[in-house]
Coordinates of C-alpha atoms in Angstrom, one line a residue:
M190 CA -182.4 -77.4 -89.3
D191 CA -184.6 -77.1 -86.0
D192 CA -187.2 -79.3 -87.8
W193 CA -184.9 -82.5 -87.9
Y194 CA -185.7 -85.4 -86.0
I195 CA -183.0 -86.3 -83.3
V196 CA -182.1 -89.7 -82.1
Q197 CA -178.7 -89.9 -80.1
I198 CA -177.7 -92.4 -76.8
G199 CA -177.0 -89.8 -74.1
P200 CA -176.9 -86.5 -73.4
T201 CA -175.7 -83.7 -76.1
P202 CA -171.7 -83.5 -75.8
Q203 CA -170.9 -79.9 -76.1
V204 CA -167.4 -80.0 -78.4
N205 CA -164.8 -77.3 -77.9
I206 CA -164.1 -75.8 -81.3
G207 CA -160.8 -74.4 -80.0
S208 CA -159.8 -78.0 -79.0
Y209 CA -161.7 -80.2 -81.1
M210 CA -159.2 -82.9 -83.0
L211 CA -160.4 -85.4 -85.5
V212 CA -158.1 -88.2 -85.1
I213 CA -157.5 -91.0 -88.0
D214 CA -155.7 -94.0 -87.0
G215 CA -155.3 -97.6 -87.2
L216 CA -154.0 -99.2 -90.2
V217 CA -152.9 -96.2 -91.7
N218 CA -149.5 -95.0 -92.6
N219 CA -149.7 -91.4 -91.5
P220 CA -151.9 -90.8 -88.7
L221 CA -153.7 -87.8 -88.7
N222 CA -155.3 -85.2 -86.1
L223 CA -156.7 -82.7 -87.9
T224 CA -158.4 -79.3 -86.2
Y225 CA -161.7 -77.9 -87.4
S226 CA -159.5 -75.4 -89.3
E227 CA -157.9 -78.1 -90.9
L228 CA -160.6 -80.1 -92.0
T229 CA -162.8 -77.0 -93.0
S230 CA -160.0 -76.4 -95.1
M231 CA -159.8 -79.3 -97.3
P232 CA -161.5 -79.9 -100.7
T233 CA -165.3 -79.9 -100.0
T234 CA -167.9 -81.5 -102.0
T235 CA -171.9 -80.5 -101.6
I236 CA -174.7 -83.3 -101.9
I237 CA -178.5 -83.3 -101.3
D238 CA -179.3 -86.4 -99.3
T239 CA -182.2 -87.6 -97.4
L240 CA -181.3 -88.3 -93.6
Q241 CA -183.8 -91.1 -92.6
C242 CA -184.4 -92.8 -89.2
V243 CA -184.6 -96.8 -89.8
S244 CA -187.1 -97.2 -87.3
V245 CA -189.9 -94.6 -88.3
P246 CA -188.8 -94.0 -92.0
Y247 CA -191.7 -92.0 -93.2
F248 CA -191.8 -89.6 -90.8
L249 CA -188.3 -89.3 -88.9
K250 CA -186.5 -88.0 -92.4
A251 CA -185.1 -84.7 -93.7
V252 CA -183.8 -83.6 -97.1
V253 CA -180.6 -81.7 -96.2
K254 CA -177.9 -80.3 -98.4
W255 CA -174.6 -81.3 -97.0
T256 CA -171.3 -79.7 -97.5
G257 CA -168.0 -81.6 -96.1
V258 CA -164.8 -83.1 -97.0
P259 CA -165.1 -86.9 -98.9
L260 CA -163.9 -89.2 -96.1
K261 CA -161.9 -90.9 -98.9
Y262 CA -160.0 -87.6 -99.2
V263 CA -159.0 -87.9 -95.5
L264 CA -158.4 -91.5 -95.9
N265 CA -156.0 -91.4 -98.5
A266 CA -154.1 -88.3 -97.1
A267 CA -153.7 -90.8 -94.1
G268 CA -152.6 -93.8 -96.4
V269 CA -154.7 -96.9 -95.7
Q270 CA -153.0 -100.1 -95.5
S271 CA -153.6 -103.1 -97.2
G272 CA -155.6 -105.4 -95.9
A273 CA -157.7 -102.9 -93.8
T274 CA -161.4 -103.5 -94.7
K275 CA -163.5 -101.5 -91.9
V276 CA -163.6 -97.8 -90.6
I277 CA -164.8 -97.7 -87.0
L278 CA -166.4 -94.2 -86.6
Y279 CA -166.6 -92.4 -82.8
G280 CA -168.9 -89.7 -81.6
A281 CA -168.0 -87.4 -78.6
D282 CA -171.0 -88.8 -76.7
G283 CA -169.4 -92.3 -77.0
Y284 CA -171.7 -93.8 -80.2
T285 CA -169.8 -95.7 -82.5
S286 CA -170.8 -97.1 -85.8
D287 CA -168.5 -98.5 -88.7
L288 CA -168.5 -98.7 -92.3
P289 CA -166.7 -101.3 -94.9
L290 CA -164.0 -99.8 -96.5
W291 CA -165.6 -99.7 -99.9
K292 CA -168.8 -97.5 -98.8
A293 CA -166.0 -95.0 -96.7
M294 CA -164.5 -94.6 -100.1
E295 CA -167.3 -93.7 -101.9
D296 CA -167.1 -89.8 -103.3
D297 CA -170.2 -88.8 -101.8
T298 CA -169.8 -90.5 -98.2
L299 CA -169.0 -86.9 -96.4
I300 CA -167.4 -85.5 -93.2
A301 CA -170.0 -82.9 -93.0
F302 CA -169.7 -79.4 -91.2
M303 CA -172.5 -77.5 -92.9
A304 CA -176.2 -78.5 -93.7
D305 CA -178.6 -76.4 -95.6
G306 CA -175.6 -73.7 -96.2
Q307 CA -175.1 -73.2 -92.2
P308 CA -172.5 -74.9 -89.7
L309 CA -174.2 -77.8 -88.0
L310 CA -176.4 -77.1 -85.0
T311 CA -174.9 -78.7 -81.6
T312 CA -178.2 -81.1 -81.3
H313 CA -177.1 -82.2 -85.2
G314 CA -173.6 -83.2 -84.8
Y315 CA -171.5 -79.8 -84.4
P316 CA -168.6 -79.8 -85.3
V317 CA -168.8 -82.4 -87.6
R318 CA -170.8 -85.6 -88.7
L319 CA -170.7 -88.2 -91.0
V320 CA -173.0 -88.6 -94.0
V321 CA -173.5 -91.9 -95.7
P322 CA -176.2 -91.3 -98.7
R323 CA -178.4 -94.0 -99.4
W324 CA -177.8 -95.9 -96.0
W325 CA -180.0 -95.6 -92.9
G326 CA -179.5 -92.6 -90.1
Y327 CA -177.8 -94.7 -87.5
K328 CA -174.6 -94.6 -89.9
Y329 CA -174.4 -90.7 -89.5
V330 CA -172.3 -90.5 -86.6
K331 CA -172.6 -87.3 -84.8
W332 CA -170.0 -85.1 -83.1
L333 CA -167.5 -87.3 -84.6
V334 CA -164.0 -87.5 -83.2
K335 CA -162.3 -90.3 -84.5
I336 CA -161.7 -92.8 -87.4
T337 CA -160.0 -95.9 -87.0
V338 CA -159.3 -97.9 -89.6
T339 CA -159.3 -101.9 -89.1
N340 CA -159.3 -105.3 -90.7
E341 CA -161.4 -106.5 -87.7
N342 CA -165.2 -107.3 -88.0
Y343 CA -165.9 -104.5 -85.6
L344 CA -170.0 -103.5 -84.9
G345 CA -171.0 -100.4 -83.7
Y346 CA -173.7 -99.4 -81.0
W347 CA -176.8 -100.4 -83.3
E348 CA -175.4 -103.0 -85.4
S349 CA -174.2 -104.8 -82.6
R350 CA -177.8 -104.8 -81.2
G351 CA -178.9 -106.5 -84.5
Y352 CA -179.3 -103.6 -86.9
P353 CA -177.6 -104.5 -90.4
D354 CA -173.5 -103.6 -90.7
V355 CA -174.5 -102.9 -94.3
A356 CA -177.3 -100.2 -93.7
R357 CA -178.9 -99.9 -97.4
K358 CA -181.9 -98.2 -97.9
N359 CA -183.9 -99.5 -100.3
G360 CA -181.6 -102.1 -101.5
D361 CA -178.7 -99.4 -103.0

């Protein structure tokens, strides 16, 4: 992990694991406030995926073995309401991104807490980050603290600056 590239909008936040909470709110029937322990005790999936920067894709990339909870597992536990179309993802550093609900519900979209068999490093999103296989790295929100389910056409940090909202690599 020390060799991975790092792109972020500000300083690296220091998230206190003792008080960490992942909030799931918005258009859900059962809003959740999950501790790190609660999150890591949920069913997990391990995948191999390439984290890749859209700006310099041939040099800024890392092939990673991610372990985490499928985002759809958490969203199903919260009970997504009909009419929801998107999830907004918030990092502890103020960064935001968004996903269409259909992408958030794919089996391999993860709330990851391990990379290559080790807990995430602080510089790479500890305690948890989003993993969005087959999409560009700006969708992989680090230091994930909140997920809001919505029916609004919200655009995240890079998306509001002209980056594609549906951020497929290679037409996937």
